[in-house]
Amino acid sequence: MAQKKYLQAKLTQFLREDRIQLWKPPYTNENKEVGLALKDLAKKYSDKLECCENEVEKIIEEIRCKAIERGTGNEHYKTTGIATIEVFLPSRLKRDRKNLLETRLHITGRELRSKIAETFGFQENYIKIVINKKQLQLGETLEDQGVTHNVKAMVLELKQSEEDARKNTQVEEEEQCEAKLKEKRIQRTKRGLEILAERAEMVVDPETTPYLDIANQTGRSIRIPPSERKALMLAMGYHEKGRAFLKRKEYGIALPCLLDADKYFCECCRELLDTVDNYAVLQLDIVWCYFRLGQLECLEDAEKKLNMAQKCFKNCYGENHQRLVHIKGNCGKEKVLFLRLYLLQGIRNYHSGNGEEACEYLNKARQLFKELYIDPSKVHNLLQLGFTAQEARLGLRACDGNVDHAAAHITNRREELDQIRKEEREKKRRRLENINYLKEMGYSTHAAKQALHQAVGNLEEALKILLSNPRMWLLNDSDPETNKHQESPSQENIDQLVYMGFDAAAARAALKVFRGNVQLAAQTLALNGGSLPPDLQLSVEDSSPSPSTSPSDSAGTSSASTDEDMETEAVNEILEDIPEHEEDYLDSTLEDEEIIIAEYLSYVENIKSATKKN
């Protein structure tokens, strides 16, 4: 299959260079049938490529037929408005994987999915459609999603089965259950990541409340602008989840996660993406996923993504990796990323008909593989010292295969991370103490956290922020026991404010807003001419007593409890897939890469040594 794609790409190059239009005479007659000149063209190109004339003629005829189909489709679209979509089916189907589907573009994504399912024999609820590197949104029209005539659509199955399994009812039911579970996993992934990202800025006790944090290459937490922090966390979270599916070779589920990660990364500023390697690694993972799904031709900007990855690596690691060596002391582990980059560049060039470029990149990948290959006996020696297999691989690559140096490197890194974790825990402990201090003054947890965030953790500055902005007093906690307004301020507090010269009604309203805090009530009244500002007056009206508890309240509590359980489940599922080792993305046995390098190098060698088979 790969060799045929190479020939197709190479012949397409020749046709463009020679400005040959196969859909016109003398290659196509007035009845749109093949002309005699095509055989002469096949002879010319087979001599040039030194391969079988019959095979070349067959592929040129396929190109000619597709060109005629495309031309007919273009005319049809101009006159009727009916667009043609090229549908790429999963590799397991024993049929031509590229198929044409006609549709109008004002229909919804759900209608297109239904049409594809009906046409190609899928169960509608168990497939996802990817167009222009994005999941098809079911509720929006195709036009609104940028779907155009002649676009490519890739079908992802949420279940993996053979055609004959459909005949067995029991098997089909099991597959349906499996597909439903996978769809639920995708939805739980989204919810779990959203919860963890929302917690990141506002978590009080990290020991009891899991959340996502962002660290630099040394493992220390870094501050990100609030406007980008959530997007970056969602991007990194989806990426980790996608990588977990990649490890399990569940490429059909991994791809939607990776594409979601790409979407959120694009919400971050360009400067940020140029300073972290996460975005570059994601580009590699997306191209790798398309390749493993056998749908690399659906990713029309594969070259752009690989070039972007290369550029990001250069910006992040420095020219010749100087910045990386300065920070980490070595660049051995990161070479794994460059091996995959060169391998994918080689594959892409091969599929594009660029044999020489493919050979160059594949040889680069093979050379890196030789450098990164690890002697199993060395891994065993480090395992005997109490290190994990992952630590052993990473350590050996960082130290050029020297076991003693690797052992020292792993030990030092463990000690560094322990120290960093202690420092991070101490920072969080101080933050918790500051929050509790502000809570003792009468502020809600939410208000305390927001003020400390604005003050970059400085308690004195946080106090100034709170005192200069009484409105923050209204930032309540989610716990109804801690956020309800004091319904009836004490007469003693009202009398205190009246003694200061304020009106009794205004005093009562202010005390109700500030939950009995005389100092803040007096300060606010004094700053506003003896009355509450309009926005705080509205808050008094909103805090009118709620009706007494009804029998339905108990059902509401049960529902809330169920929702909380579901959120806990979603969060735990995310946490299970987030690796403990911060360099997990650099760890690979390279078993798959070794096989693929050898496979594609054999294709390149065949190009050089191919002889005619007439």
XYZ file of C-alpha atoms in Angstrom:
614
model
C 0.000 0.000 0.000
C 2.778 2.450 0.939
C 4.628 1.644 -2.302
C 1.500 2.305 -4.357
C 1.053 5.675 -2.625
C 4.637 6.549 -3.500
C 4.047 5.721 -7.176
C 0.808 7.731 -7.200
C 2.572 10.746 -5.688
C 5.538 10.438 -8.058
C 3.341 10.116 -11.139
C 1.248 13.086 -10.008
C 4.496 15.097 -9.769
C 5.475 14.104 -13.332
C 2.038 15.021 -14.675
C 2.235 18.468 -13.058
C 5.777 19.070 -14.288
C 4.794 18.081 -17.845
C 1.509 20.053 -17.567
C -0.495 17.047 -18.703
C -4.284 17.224 -18.271
C -5.495 13.635 -18.269
C -9.171 14.622 -18.494
C -8.623 16.193 -21.930
C -7.706 14.714 -25.352
C -5.624 12.830 -26.303
C -5.794 11.016 -22.948
C -9.599 11.154 -22.686
C -12.023 11.055 -25.628
C -15.383 12.807 -25.994
C -17.120 9.905 -24.218
C -14.758 10.334 -21.257
C -13.116 7.005 -22.085
C -9.366 6.424 -21.968
C -7.408 7.489 -25.067
C -4.594 5.581 -26.755
C -2.032 8.223 -25.772
C -2.229 7.133 -22.156
C -0.348 3.907 -22.953
C 2.535 5.912 -24.459
C 2.571 8.108 -21.355
C 2.748 5.021 -19.116
C 5.690 3.711 -21.172
C 7.530 7.029 -20.803
C 7.049 7.213 -17.026
C 7.769 3.527 -16.376
C 11.116 3.967 -18.152
C 11.809 7.018 -16.021
C 10.915 5.205 -12.793
C 12.354 1.839 -13.869
C 9.251 -0.031 -12.816
C 6.482 -2.149 -14.284
C 4.707 -0.469 -17.233
C 1.386 -2.174 -16.493
C 1.433 -0.945 -12.889
C 2.196 2.609 -14.005
C -0.573 2.507 -16.624
C -3.058 1.256 -14.030
C -2.215 4.057 -11.573
C -2.318 6.764 -14.276
C -5.773 5.488 -15.274
C -6.892 5.764 -11.629
C -5.614 9.357 -11.535
C -7.433 10.104 -14.809
C -10.731 8.670 -13.530
C -10.491 10.670 -10.305
C -9.766 13.846 -12.268
C -12.882 13.274 -14.390
C -14.948 12.538 -11.274
C -13.677 15.715 -9.665
C -14.444 17.785 -12.761
C -17.925 16.320 -13.016
C -18.464 16.994 -9.322
C -17.319 20.608 -9.699
C -19.790 21.210 -12.537
C -22.540 19.504 -10.573
C -21.788 21.671 -7.512
C -21.896 24.877 -9.592
C -25.287 24.052 -11.093
C -27.038 22.354 -8.145
C -25.207 23.438 -4.985
C -24.704 19.788 -4.057
C -21.178 19.309 -2.689
C -19.014 16.205 -2.895
C -17.231 14.957 0.237
C -14.426 12.413 0.044
C -15.013 9.962 2.882
C -12.077 7.983 4.295
C -13.213 4.792 6.027
C -11.423 2.814 8.795
C -8.667 0.484 7.610
C -10.437 -2.641 8.862
C -13.018 -2.421 6.043
C -12.207 -4.695 3.126
C -13.112 -2.115 0.486
C -11.857 1.010 -1.214
C -11.247 3.322 1.732
C -11.854 6.520 -0.262
C -15.482 7.053 -1.185
C -17.483 9.979 -2.505
C -20.638 11.254 -0.850
C -22.898 14.020 -2.173
C -24.643 16.406 0.201
C -25.887 19.946 0.603
C -23.876 22.104 2.979
C -26.804 23.607 4.894
C -27.503 20.338 6.708
C -26.274 19.785 10.276
C -23.358 17.673 11.384
C -25.809 15.184 12.844
C -27.509 14.774 9.465
C -24.167 14.213 7.726
C -23.155 11.625 10.323
C -26.485 9.851 9.778
C -25.948 9.925 6.010
C -22.434 8.481 6.301
C -23.623 5.770 8.703
C -26.461 4.766 6.381
C -24.328 4.835 3.222
C -21.360 2.873 4.543
C -23.016 0.562 7.059
C -22.071 2.075 10.436
C -24.143 2.459 13.574
C -24.736 6.179 13.776
C -24.068 6.727 17.474
C -20.780 4.841 17.397
C -18.797 6.904 14.892
C -17.121 10.300 14.951
C -16.356 12.399 11.886
C -13.179 14.488 11.594
C -13.053 17.248 8.956
C -10.303 19.864 8.670
C -8.610 18.401 11.787
C -11.722 19.091 13.896
C -14.477 16.893 15.212
C -17.734 17.478 13.384
C -20.150 19.373 15.655
C -23.528 17.675 15.442
C -25.691 20.716 16.180
C -24.081 23.128 13.699
C -24.491 23.282 9.928
C -21.670 22.165 7.659
C -21.315 25.697 6.258
C -20.879 27.162 9.745
C -18.103 24.640 10.411
C -16.176 25.576 7.277
C -17.036 22.389 5.365
C -16.679 22.988 1.628
C -16.993 21.137 -1.661
C -14.326 18.422 -2.178
C -13.393 18.353 1.524
C -11.994 15.185 3.104
C -13.885 13.513 5.971
C -12.374 10.777 8.131
C -14.579 8.263 9.953
C -13.449 7.132 13.408
C -15.146 4.106 14.963
C -15.712 3.941 18.704
C -15.752 0.164 18.432
C -13.383 -2.221 16.730
C -14.921 -5.324 15.115
C -14.838 -7.510 12.036
C -17.649 -7.416 9.470
C -18.765 -10.936 10.195
C -19.221 -10.125 13.897
C -22.307 -8.137 12.932
C -24.059 -11.393 12.096
C -23.875 -12.514 15.686
C -26.475 -10.729 17.823
C -24.707 -11.352 21.110
C -21.404 -10.043 19.798
C -23.139 -7.000 18.334
C -24.747 -6.205 21.694
C -21.377 -6.497 23.415
C -19.857 -4.167 20.834
C -22.645 -1.641 21.369
C -21.989 -1.699 25.103
C -18.266 -1.238 24.439
C -18.948 1.708 22.136
C -21.233 3.328 24.701
C -18.547 2.918 27.344
C -15.958 4.531 25.070
C -18.264 7.453 24.313
C -18.868 7.883 28.054
C -15.109 7.812 28.619
C -14.670 10.656 26.134
C -17.391 12.712 27.833
C -15.968 11.978 31.314
C -12.551 13.022 30.043
C -13.932 16.415 29.022
C -15.746 16.957 32.310
C -12.843 15.755 34.457
C -10.365 18.073 32.743
C -12.717 21.046 33.066
C -13.103 20.399 36.811
C -9.344 20.053 37.368
C -8.594 23.188 35.337
C -11.216 25.207 37.250
C -9.749 24.054 40.553
C -6.223 25.075 39.629
C -6.468 28.706 40.710
C -8.910 28.310 43.563
C -7.932 25.080 45.360
C -7.544 25.508 49.122
C -6.014 22.243 50.326
C -3.987 20.386 47.664
C -3.607 17.404 49.999
C -7.349 16.696 49.812
C -8.386 18.298 46.507
C -6.627 17.081 43.341
C -5.989 19.693 40.657
C -3.762 20.354 37.641
C -0.634 22.457 37.869
C 1.884 23.632 35.264
C 5.590 23.198 35.871
C 8.702 24.212 33.962
C 11.429 21.846 32.746
C 12.939 21.647 36.227
C 9.616 20.666 37.833
C 8.765 23.986 39.526
C 5.296 25.510 39.237
C 5.095 28.497 36.938
C 2.651 31.380 36.832
C 0.572 31.774 33.693
C -1.696 34.766 32.916
C -5.237 33.900 34.141
C -6.630 34.617 30.667
C -4.559 31.747 29.249
C -4.116 29.449 32.219
C -7.363 27.517 31.850
C -6.902 27.071 28.085
C -3.323 25.856 28.607
C -4.372 23.437 31.342
C -7.185 22.017 29.216
C -4.776 21.693 26.289
C -2.175 19.855 28.376
C -4.845 17.725 30.053
C -6.383 16.607 26.757
C -2.880 15.926 25.454
C -2.036 13.669 28.413
C -5.317 11.795 27.999
C -4.681 11.409 24.282
C -1.173 10.118 24.962
C -2.594 7.566 27.389
C -4.838 6.232 24.596
C -1.871 6.276 22.189
C 0.099 4.069 24.565
C -2.783 1.602 24.551
C -2.887 1.871 20.741
C -6.484 3.137 20.891
C -5.851 5.597 18.081
C -9.526 6.209 17.247
C -10.181 7.544 20.758
C -6.797 9.250 21.064
C -7.284 11.473 18.006
C -10.335 13.445 19.283
C -8.445 14.167 22.530
C -5.367 15.329 20.621
C -7.433 17.548 18.316
C -9.168 19.097 21.346
C -5.733 19.747 22.845
C -4.666 21.464 19.620
C -7.795 23.652 19.733
C -7.059 24.851 23.286
C -3.349 25.374 22.589
C -4.360 27.712 19.749
C -6.113 29.923 22.337
C -2.730 30.586 23.966
C -0.409 33.349 22.793
C 2.254 32.554 20.209
C 5.060 33.545 22.609
C 3.931 30.917 25.125
C 3.774 28.154 22.526
C 7.289 29.012 21.377
C 8.734 28.586 24.873
C 7.340 25.157 25.837
C 7.881 21.887 24.019
C 4.355 20.592 24.743
C 2.918 22.100 21.579
C 5.677 20.613 19.429
C 5.171 17.158 20.966
C 1.423 17.456 20.319
C 2.029 18.128 16.611
C 4.111 14.943 16.426
C 1.439 12.955 18.270
C -1.325 14.148 15.927
C 0.638 13.218 12.784
C 1.648 9.892 14.370
C -2.006 9.149 15.196
C -3.153 9.830 11.622
C -0.325 7.627 10.353
C -1.208 4.738 12.681
C -4.851 5.037 11.620
C -3.658 4.685 8.020
C -5.184 8.066 7.177
C -2.132 10.285 6.728
C -3.511 11.594 3.424
C -6.454 13.098 5.359
C -4.014 15.373 7.160
C -3.234 17.751 4.329
C -1.052 19.973 6.514
C 1.107 17.158 7.915
C 4.186 18.921 6.534
C 3.122 22.177 8.211
C 2.634 20.421 11.554
C 6.012 18.711 11.373
C 7.720 21.990 10.418
C 5.920 23.676 13.323
C 7.197 20.980 15.680
C 10.748 21.448 14.420
C 10.504 25.232 14.829
C 9.083 24.930 18.369
C 11.844 22.509 19.377
C 14.433 24.964 18.091
C 12.841 27.892 19.971
C 12.448 25.872 23.154
C 15.730 23.949 23.188
C 17.938 26.474 21.438
C 20.193 26.122 18.422
C 21.958 22.738 18.706
C 20.087 22.240 22.019
C 22.310 24.693 23.972
C 19.420 25.985 26.113
C 18.321 22.446 26.922
C 21.847 21.389 27.900
C 22.158 24.526 30.059
C 18.934 23.693 31.941
C 19.203 19.900 32.172
C 22.876 19.224 31.604
C 22.175 16.899 28.645
C 19.871 16.389 25.670
C 19.972 12.598 25.338
C 16.370 11.999 26.396
C 14.921 14.608 24.025
C 16.555 12.880 21.055
C 13.608 10.470 21.138
C 11.398 13.320 19.932
C 13.734 14.104 17.051
C 13.826 10.439 16.045
C 10.035 10.448 15.681
C 10.150 13.824 13.906
C 12.652 12.544 11.323
C 10.730 9.292 10.919
C 7.444 11.106 10.231
C 9.184 13.535 7.868
C 10.596 10.539 6.018
C 7.193 8.850 5.801
C 5.484 12.043 4.633
C 8.098 12.621 1.935
C 7.806 9.022 0.771
C 4.019 9.307 0.505
C 4.515 12.567 -1.423
C 6.802 10.896 -3.947
C 10.008 12.541 -2.684
C 12.244 9.489 -2.550
C 15.569 11.248 -1.961
C 14.228 13.425 0.876
C 12.506 10.398 2.396
C 15.776 8.475 2.323
C 17.625 11.361 4.000
C 15.155 11.693 6.887
C 14.795 7.927 7.373
C 18.561 7.546 7.599
C 18.641 10.339 10.189
C 16.007 8.436 12.172
C 17.973 5.186 11.861
C 21.163 6.900 13.066
C 19.350 8.307 16.110
C 17.856 4.891 16.804
C 21.361 3.408 16.943
C 22.394 6.144 19.407
C 19.309 5.658 21.568
C 19.227 1.870 21.557
C 19.587 0.558 25.099
C 21.236 -2.712 26.024
C 18.621 -4.696 28.036
C 21.339 -5.932 30.393
C 22.060 -2.318 31.431
C 18.395 -1.742 32.218
C 18.466 -4.948 34.286
C 21.489 -3.697 36.238
C 19.648 -0.495 37.166
C 16.506 -2.432 38.092
C 18.666 -4.401 40.536
C 19.585 -1.075 42.169
C 15.913 -0.308 42.830
C 15.171 2.009 39.924
C 12.162 1.602 37.634
C 12.449 0.536 33.988
C 11.335 4.008 32.926
C 13.952 5.697 35.106
C 16.566 3.290 33.743
C 15.782 4.081 30.084
C 15.685 7.826 30.646
C 18.835 7.784 32.764
C 20.831 5.689 30.303
C 19.855 7.945 27.394
C 20.784 11.026 29.403
C 24.209 9.504 30.160
C 25.040 7.929 26.796
C 24.512 4.411 28.097
C 26.888 4.611 31.086
C 25.273 2.603 33.921
C 27.186 4.249 36.799
C 26.519 7.746 35.511
C 22.857 6.856 34.919
C 22.470 5.627 38.504
C 23.962 8.868 39.830
C 21.797 10.932 37.450
C 18.576 9.191 38.556
C 19.485 9.558 42.247
C 20.298 13.258 41.865
C 17.076 13.865 39.949
C 15.040 12.125 42.653
C 16.644 14.333 45.304
C 16.042 17.495 43.242
C 12.379 16.619 42.751
C 11.940 15.816 46.458
C 13.349 19.242 47.321
C 11.126 20.972 44.749
C 8.057 19.148 46.061
C 8.897 20.222 49.622
C 9.202 23.840 48.501
C 5.938 23.655 46.564
C 4.172 22.095 49.568
C 5.518 24.868 51.789
C 4.201 27.525 49.367
C 0.779 25.896 49.384
C 0.854 25.592 53.197
C 1.561 29.331 53.535
C -1.233 30.075 51.094
C -3.640 27.969 53.136
C -2.613 29.809 56.305
C -3.229 33.178 54.600
C -6.641 32.056 53.399
C -7.588 30.931 56.917
C -6.361 34.245 58.357
C -8.627 36.198 55.996
C -11.527 33.844 56.728
C -11.128 34.556 60.456
C -11.591 38.238 59.592
C -14.990 37.349 58.139
C -14.189 37.024 54.443
C -15.402 34.030 52.457
C -12.931 31.449 51.174
C -13.661 32.537 47.610
C -12.950 36.208 48.359
C -9.763 35.339 50.244
C -8.423 33.205 47.385
C -9.219 35.796 44.745
C -7.574 38.600 46.720
C -4.440 36.516 47.332
C -4.293 35.644 43.662
C -4.456 39.306 42.672
C -1.796 40.101 45.301
C 0.512 37.292 44.054
C 0.302 35.644 47.486
C 1.189 38.757 49.541
C -1.111 38.849 52.587
C -0.772 42.589 53.262
C -1.570 43.446 49.653
C -4.531 41.048 49.706
C -5.920 42.874 52.753
C -5.584 46.226 50.974
C -7.429 44.817 47.971
C -10.270 43.522 50.134
C -10.602 46.736 52.152
C -10.568 48.930 49.051
C -13.130 46.765 47.283
C -16.106 45.970 49.572
C -17.836 44.312 46.637
C -15.484 41.330 47.073
C -17.255 40.636 50.358
C -20.092 39.269 48.235
C -17.914 36.537 46.716
C -19.506 33.597 48.471
C -18.528 29.971 48.888
C -20.510 27.101 47.414
C -21.414 25.813 50.879
C -24.872 27.219 51.750
C -24.008 27.130 55.446
C -21.132 29.553 54.948
C -22.512 31.853 52.271
C -25.993 32.776 53.466
C -26.542 36.377 54.491
C -27.365 37.092 58.113
C -31.137 37.439 57.953
C -31.542 39.630 61.068
C -28.566 41.759 62.105
C -28.315 42.116 65.879
C -29.844 45.224 67.442
C -26.567 45.857 69.222
C -24.702 46.183 65.878
C -27.423 48.394 64.406
C -27.223 50.660 67.487
C -23.450 50.931 67.041
C -23.875 52.264 63.505
C -26.722 54.580 64.497
C -24.481 55.957 67.290
C -21.900 56.741 64.563
C -24.536 58.858 62.828
C -25.919 56.487 60.174
C -29.598 55.960 59.414
C -31.076 52.836 61.089
C -32.465 51.426 57.806
C -29.164 51.943 56.015
C -27.314 50.386 58.981
C -29.567 47.318 58.904
C -29.112 46.902 55.119
C -25.321 47.281 55.336
C -25.031 44.764 58.171
C -27.163 42.327 56.195
C -24.886 42.642 53.139
C -21.675 42.310 55.167
C -23.027 39.538 57.390
C -22.795 41.500 60.648
C -19.323 42.999 60.127
C -19.676 46.433 61.747
C -16.294 47.771 60.582
C -16.863 47.052 56.882
C -20.484 48.221 57.039
C -19.404 51.551 58.612
C -16.559 52.025 56.133
C -18.833 51.412 53.124
C -21.594 53.701 54.426
C -19.077 56.463 55.164
C -17.553 56.238 51.681
C -20.987 56.414 50.030
C -22.629 59.291 51.889
C -24.465 57.180 54.448
C -26.088 54.682 52.061
C -25.116 51.542 50.191
C -23.974 51.857 46.567
C -26.656 50.738 44.051
C -25.012 47.377 43.206
C -24.885 46.409 46.902
C -28.506 47.485 47.347
C -29.454 44.979 44.669
C -27.603 42.264 46.572
C -29.798 42.970 49.606
C -32.928 42.434 47.525
C -31.492 39.207 46.086
C -30.861 37.841 49.551
C -34.528 37.770 50.632
C -35.486 34.748 52.742
C -35.997 31.582 50.755
C -39.091 29.390 51.202
C -39.018 26.757 53.888
C -37.660 23.350 53.026
C -40.050 21.288 50.947
C -40.195 17.503 50.535
C -38.466 17.871 47.160
C -35.316 19.198 48.844
C -34.291 15.713 49.864
C -34.470 14.587 46.247
C -32.317 17.571 45.278
C -29.710 16.540 47.841
C -29.663 13.066 46.412
C -29.244 14.439 42.893
C -26.400 16.707 44.019
C -24.730 13.765 45.679
C -25.012 11.766 42.457
C -23.529 14.633 40.433
C -20.667 14.900 42.919
C -19.989 11.157 42.607
C -19.936 11.462 38.826
C -17.512 14.391 39.008
C -15.261 12.456 41.392
C -15.282 9.523 38.973
C -14.419 11.809 36.043
C -11.543 13.437 37.952
C -10.151 10.092 39.126
C -10.213 8.753 35.574
C -8.104 11.718 34.426
C -5.662 11.366 37.316
C -5.144 7.671 36.517
C -3.786 8.598 33.093
C -1.543 11.479 34.163
C 1.928 9.918 34.507
C 3.820 10.243 37.771
C 7.147 10.805 36.020
C 7.443 14.319 34.604
C 9.466 13.023 31.624
C 7.095 10.219 30.688
C 6.622 11.750 27.219
C 10.337 11.216 26.553
C 10.264 7.542 27.489
C 9.870 5.041 24.661
C 11.097 1.534 24.008
C 11.271 2.543 20.303
C 10.032 -0.910 19.290
C 7.418 0.454 16.870
C 9.835 3.011 15.467
C 12.465 0.342 14.792
C 10.012 -1.720 12.720
C 8.659 1.267 10.781
C 12.136 2.652 10.016
C 13.174 -0.715 8.578
C 9.920 -1.012 6.606
C 10.166 2.388 4.928
C 13.886 2.112 4.287
C 13.142 -1.115 2.430
C 10.624 0.799 0.292
C 13.245 3.442 -0.469
C 15.776 0.744 -1.365
C 13.200 -0.828 -3.683
C 12.903 2.481 -5.531
C 16.634 2.461 -6.191
C 16.894 -1.190 -7.176
C 13.553 -1.671 -8.925
C 13.703 -3.296 -12.338
C 11.104 -3.502 -15.052
C 8.594 -6.315 -14.884
C 6.989 -6.559 -18.299
